[in-house]
CSV table of C-alpha atoms in Angstrom, one decimal:
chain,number,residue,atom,x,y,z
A,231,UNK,CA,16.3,86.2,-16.2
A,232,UNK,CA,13.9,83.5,-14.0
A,233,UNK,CA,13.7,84.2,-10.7
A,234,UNK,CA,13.8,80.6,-8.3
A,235,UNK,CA,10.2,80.6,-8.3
A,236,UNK,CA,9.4,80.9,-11.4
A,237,UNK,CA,12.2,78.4,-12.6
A,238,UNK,CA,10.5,75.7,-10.0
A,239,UNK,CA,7.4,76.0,-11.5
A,240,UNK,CA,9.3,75.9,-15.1
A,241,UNK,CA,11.2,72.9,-13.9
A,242,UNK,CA,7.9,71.2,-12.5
A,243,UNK,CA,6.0,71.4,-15.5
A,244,UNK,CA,8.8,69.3,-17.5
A,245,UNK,CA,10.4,67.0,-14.9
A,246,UNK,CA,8.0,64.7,-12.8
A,247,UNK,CA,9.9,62.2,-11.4
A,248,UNK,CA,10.8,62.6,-8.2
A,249,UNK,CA,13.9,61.5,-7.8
A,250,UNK,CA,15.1,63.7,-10.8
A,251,UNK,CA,13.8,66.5,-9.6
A,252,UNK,CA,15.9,66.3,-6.7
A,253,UNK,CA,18.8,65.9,-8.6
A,254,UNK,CA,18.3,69.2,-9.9
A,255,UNK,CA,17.9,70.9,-6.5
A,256,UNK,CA,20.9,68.8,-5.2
A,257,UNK,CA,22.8,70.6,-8.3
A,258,UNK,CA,21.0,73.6,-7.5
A,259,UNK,CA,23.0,73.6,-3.9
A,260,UNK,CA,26.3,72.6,-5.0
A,261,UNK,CA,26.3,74.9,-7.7
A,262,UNK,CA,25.8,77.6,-4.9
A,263,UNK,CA,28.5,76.8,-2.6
A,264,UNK,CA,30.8,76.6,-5.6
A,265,UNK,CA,29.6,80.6,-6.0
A,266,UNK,CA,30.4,81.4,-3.0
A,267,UNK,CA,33.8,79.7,-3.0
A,268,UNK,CA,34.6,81.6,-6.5
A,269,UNK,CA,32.7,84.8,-5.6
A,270,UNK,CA,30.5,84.3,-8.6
A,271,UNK,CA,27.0,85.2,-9.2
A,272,UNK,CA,25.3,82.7,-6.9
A,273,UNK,CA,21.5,83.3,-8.3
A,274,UNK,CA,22.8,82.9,-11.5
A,275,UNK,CA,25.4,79.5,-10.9
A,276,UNK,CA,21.7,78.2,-8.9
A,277,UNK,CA,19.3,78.9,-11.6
A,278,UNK,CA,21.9,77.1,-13.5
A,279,UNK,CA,22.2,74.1,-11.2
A,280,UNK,CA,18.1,73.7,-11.5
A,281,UNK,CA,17.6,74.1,-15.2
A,282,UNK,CA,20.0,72.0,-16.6
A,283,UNK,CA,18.2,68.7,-16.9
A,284,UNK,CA,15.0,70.3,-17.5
A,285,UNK,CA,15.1,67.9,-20.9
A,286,UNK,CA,15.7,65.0,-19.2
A,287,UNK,CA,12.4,63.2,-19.7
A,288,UNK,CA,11.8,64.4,-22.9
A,289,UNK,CA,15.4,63.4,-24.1
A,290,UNK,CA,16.1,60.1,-22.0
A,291,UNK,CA,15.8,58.2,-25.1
A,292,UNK,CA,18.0,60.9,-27.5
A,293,UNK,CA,20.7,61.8,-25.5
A,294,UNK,CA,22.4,63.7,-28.7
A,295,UNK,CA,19.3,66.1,-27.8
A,296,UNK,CA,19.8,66.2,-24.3
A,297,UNK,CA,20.8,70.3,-23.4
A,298,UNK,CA,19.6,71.0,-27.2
A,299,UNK,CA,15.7,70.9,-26.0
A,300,UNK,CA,16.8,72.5,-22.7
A,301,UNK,CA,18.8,75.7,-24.3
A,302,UNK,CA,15.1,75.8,-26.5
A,303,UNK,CA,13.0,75.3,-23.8
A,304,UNK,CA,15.2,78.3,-22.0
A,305,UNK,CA,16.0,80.6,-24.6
A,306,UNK,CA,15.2,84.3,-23.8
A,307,UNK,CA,14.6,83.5,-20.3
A,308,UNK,CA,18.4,82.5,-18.9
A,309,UNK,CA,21.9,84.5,-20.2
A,310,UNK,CA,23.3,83.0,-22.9
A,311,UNK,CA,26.2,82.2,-20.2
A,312,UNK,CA,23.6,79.8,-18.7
A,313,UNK,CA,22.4,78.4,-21.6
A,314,UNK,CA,26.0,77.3,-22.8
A,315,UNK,CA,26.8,75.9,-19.6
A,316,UNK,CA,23.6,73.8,-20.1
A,317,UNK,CA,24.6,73.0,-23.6
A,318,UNK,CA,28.3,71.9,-22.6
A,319,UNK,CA,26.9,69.7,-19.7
A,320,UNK,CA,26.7,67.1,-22.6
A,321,UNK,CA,29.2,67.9,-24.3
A,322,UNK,CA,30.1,64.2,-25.3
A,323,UNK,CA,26.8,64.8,-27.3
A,324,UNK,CA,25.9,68.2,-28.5
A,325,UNK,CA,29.4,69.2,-29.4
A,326,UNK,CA,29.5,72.2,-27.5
A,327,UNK,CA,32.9,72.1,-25.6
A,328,UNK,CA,33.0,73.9,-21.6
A,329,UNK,CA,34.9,76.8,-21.5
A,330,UNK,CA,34.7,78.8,-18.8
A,331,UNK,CA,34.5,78.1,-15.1
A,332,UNK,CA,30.2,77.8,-14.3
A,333,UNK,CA,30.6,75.0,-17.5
A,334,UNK,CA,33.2,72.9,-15.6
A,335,UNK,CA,31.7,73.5,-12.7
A,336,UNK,CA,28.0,72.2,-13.6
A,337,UNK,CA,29.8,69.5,-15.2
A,338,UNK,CA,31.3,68.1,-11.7
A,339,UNK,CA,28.6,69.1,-9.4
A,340,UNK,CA,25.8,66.7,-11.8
A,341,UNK,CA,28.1,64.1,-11.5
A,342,UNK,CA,29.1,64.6,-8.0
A,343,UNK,CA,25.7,64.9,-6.6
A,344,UNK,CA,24.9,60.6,-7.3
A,345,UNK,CA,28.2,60.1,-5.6
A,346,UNK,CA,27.1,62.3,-2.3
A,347,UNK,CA,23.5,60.4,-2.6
A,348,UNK,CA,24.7,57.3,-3.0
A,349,UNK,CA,27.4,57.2,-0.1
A,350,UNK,CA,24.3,58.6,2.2
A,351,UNK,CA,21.8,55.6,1.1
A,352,UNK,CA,24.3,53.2,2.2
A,353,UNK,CA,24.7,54.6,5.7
A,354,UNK,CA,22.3,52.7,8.0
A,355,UNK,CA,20.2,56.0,8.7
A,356,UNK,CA,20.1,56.6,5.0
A,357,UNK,CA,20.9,60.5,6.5
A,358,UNK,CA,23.5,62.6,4.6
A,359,UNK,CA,24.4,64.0,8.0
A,360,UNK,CA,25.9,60.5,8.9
A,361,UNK,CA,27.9,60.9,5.3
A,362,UNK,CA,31.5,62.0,6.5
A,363,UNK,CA,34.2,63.4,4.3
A,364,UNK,CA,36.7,60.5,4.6
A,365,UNK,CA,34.2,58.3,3.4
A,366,UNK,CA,33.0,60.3,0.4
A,367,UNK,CA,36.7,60.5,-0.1
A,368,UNK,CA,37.0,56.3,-0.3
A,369,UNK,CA,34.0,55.9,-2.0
A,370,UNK,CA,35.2,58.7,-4.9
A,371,UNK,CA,38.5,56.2,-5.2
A,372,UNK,CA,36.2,52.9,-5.0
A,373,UNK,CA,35.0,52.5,-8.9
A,374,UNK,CA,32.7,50.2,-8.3
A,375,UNK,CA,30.5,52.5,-6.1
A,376,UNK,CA,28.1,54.5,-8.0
A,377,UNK,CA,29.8,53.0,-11.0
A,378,UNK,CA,27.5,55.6,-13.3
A,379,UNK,CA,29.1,58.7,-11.5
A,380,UNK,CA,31.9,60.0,-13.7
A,381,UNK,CA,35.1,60.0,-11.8
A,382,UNK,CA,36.5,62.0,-14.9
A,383,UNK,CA,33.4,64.5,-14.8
A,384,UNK,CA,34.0,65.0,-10.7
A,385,UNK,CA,37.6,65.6,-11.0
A,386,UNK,CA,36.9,68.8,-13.8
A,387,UNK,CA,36.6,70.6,-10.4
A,388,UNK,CA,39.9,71.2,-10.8
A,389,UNK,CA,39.4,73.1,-13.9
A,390,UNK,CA,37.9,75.7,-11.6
A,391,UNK,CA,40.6,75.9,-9.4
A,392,UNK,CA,38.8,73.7,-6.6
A,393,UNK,CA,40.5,70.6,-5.7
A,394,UNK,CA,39.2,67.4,-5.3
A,395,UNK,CA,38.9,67.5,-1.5
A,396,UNK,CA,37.7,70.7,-1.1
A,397,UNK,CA,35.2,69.9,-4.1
A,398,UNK,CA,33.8,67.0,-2.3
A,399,UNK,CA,34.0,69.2,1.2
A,400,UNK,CA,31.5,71.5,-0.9
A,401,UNK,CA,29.1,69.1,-2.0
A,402,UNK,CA,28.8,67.6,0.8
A,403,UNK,CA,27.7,70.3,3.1
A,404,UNK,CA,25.4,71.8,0.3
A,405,UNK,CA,23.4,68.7,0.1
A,406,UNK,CA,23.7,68.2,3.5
A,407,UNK,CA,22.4,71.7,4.2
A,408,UNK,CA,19.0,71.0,2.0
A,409,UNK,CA,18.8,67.0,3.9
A,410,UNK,CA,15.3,68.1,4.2
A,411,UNK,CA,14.0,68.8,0.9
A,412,UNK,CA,16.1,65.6,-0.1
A,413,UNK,CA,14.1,63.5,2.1
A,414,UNK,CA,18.1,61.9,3.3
């Protein structure tokens, strides 16, 4: 299995937008805290997180390949736990149903992470640290805020035993606790 360094520089080679590339450490983070809320294998929910849009630009205008070049890209480097989780993340697309609790999971926390970022570039610092719960809260009710973030995905939290409040409790102070390397 990768280590985080050398899934950075795995990651770098493939995604070069900026902005998507945080995404994936903001998924990275969540993914974490969800680990440590479960008592599942952090390094390995993490690596997760960071890999699983590692397609992205090479599939942005297939999304029925979207996770298929990933799991390709990945094979014989990530546990075949991993590489389903990755797989089921598009679901809609590749066909391959979530099962267990680290597919649900990276399901709600890359759909959760635009609504975190998005209620943080509203706030007049543009900080995540001015981003409080209630608001995330009214925001996740609001549809037409961050109208491309999945309600539906978010909510799979609960297929993991997390609720709703304590899932956005979660992502919020995962992101907030890598503001920096988010640049909010």
């Amino acid at each position: 299995m990768l280590n985080r360094e050398q899934a950075l520089n795995l990651l770098k080679q493939y995604i070069k937008r900026e902005n998507l590339f945080k995404h994936c450490i903001a998924v990275e983070a969540i993914l974490g805290e969800l680990a440590d809320q479960l008592g599942e294998e952090k390094d390995k929910w993490k690596l997760c997180g960071l890999l699983h849009d590692i397609d992205f630009e090479i599939t942005e205008q297939n999304p029925e390949k979207h996770a298929l070049v990933a799991v390709e890209i990945l094979q014989d480097k990530l546990p075949d736990e991993i590489l389903h989780a990755i797989k089921s993340h598009n679901f809609e697309n590749t066909g391959s149903e979530p099962k267990n609790k680290l597919d649900y999971a990276l399901i709600a926390a890359d759909a959760v992470s635009g609504l975190v970022i998005a209620a943080a570039l509203i706030m007049p610092s543009k900080k995540l640290a001015d981003v409080k719960i209630e608001t995330l809260k009214r925001k996740f009710k609001d549809k037409s805020f961050a109208r491309r973030c999945s309600r539906e995905r978010i909510s799979m939290c609960e297929k993991i035993e997390v609720d709703l409040d304590m899932f956005l409790k979660l992502s919020l102070k995962a992101l907030q606790n890598i503001s920096t390397e988010l640049g909010l």
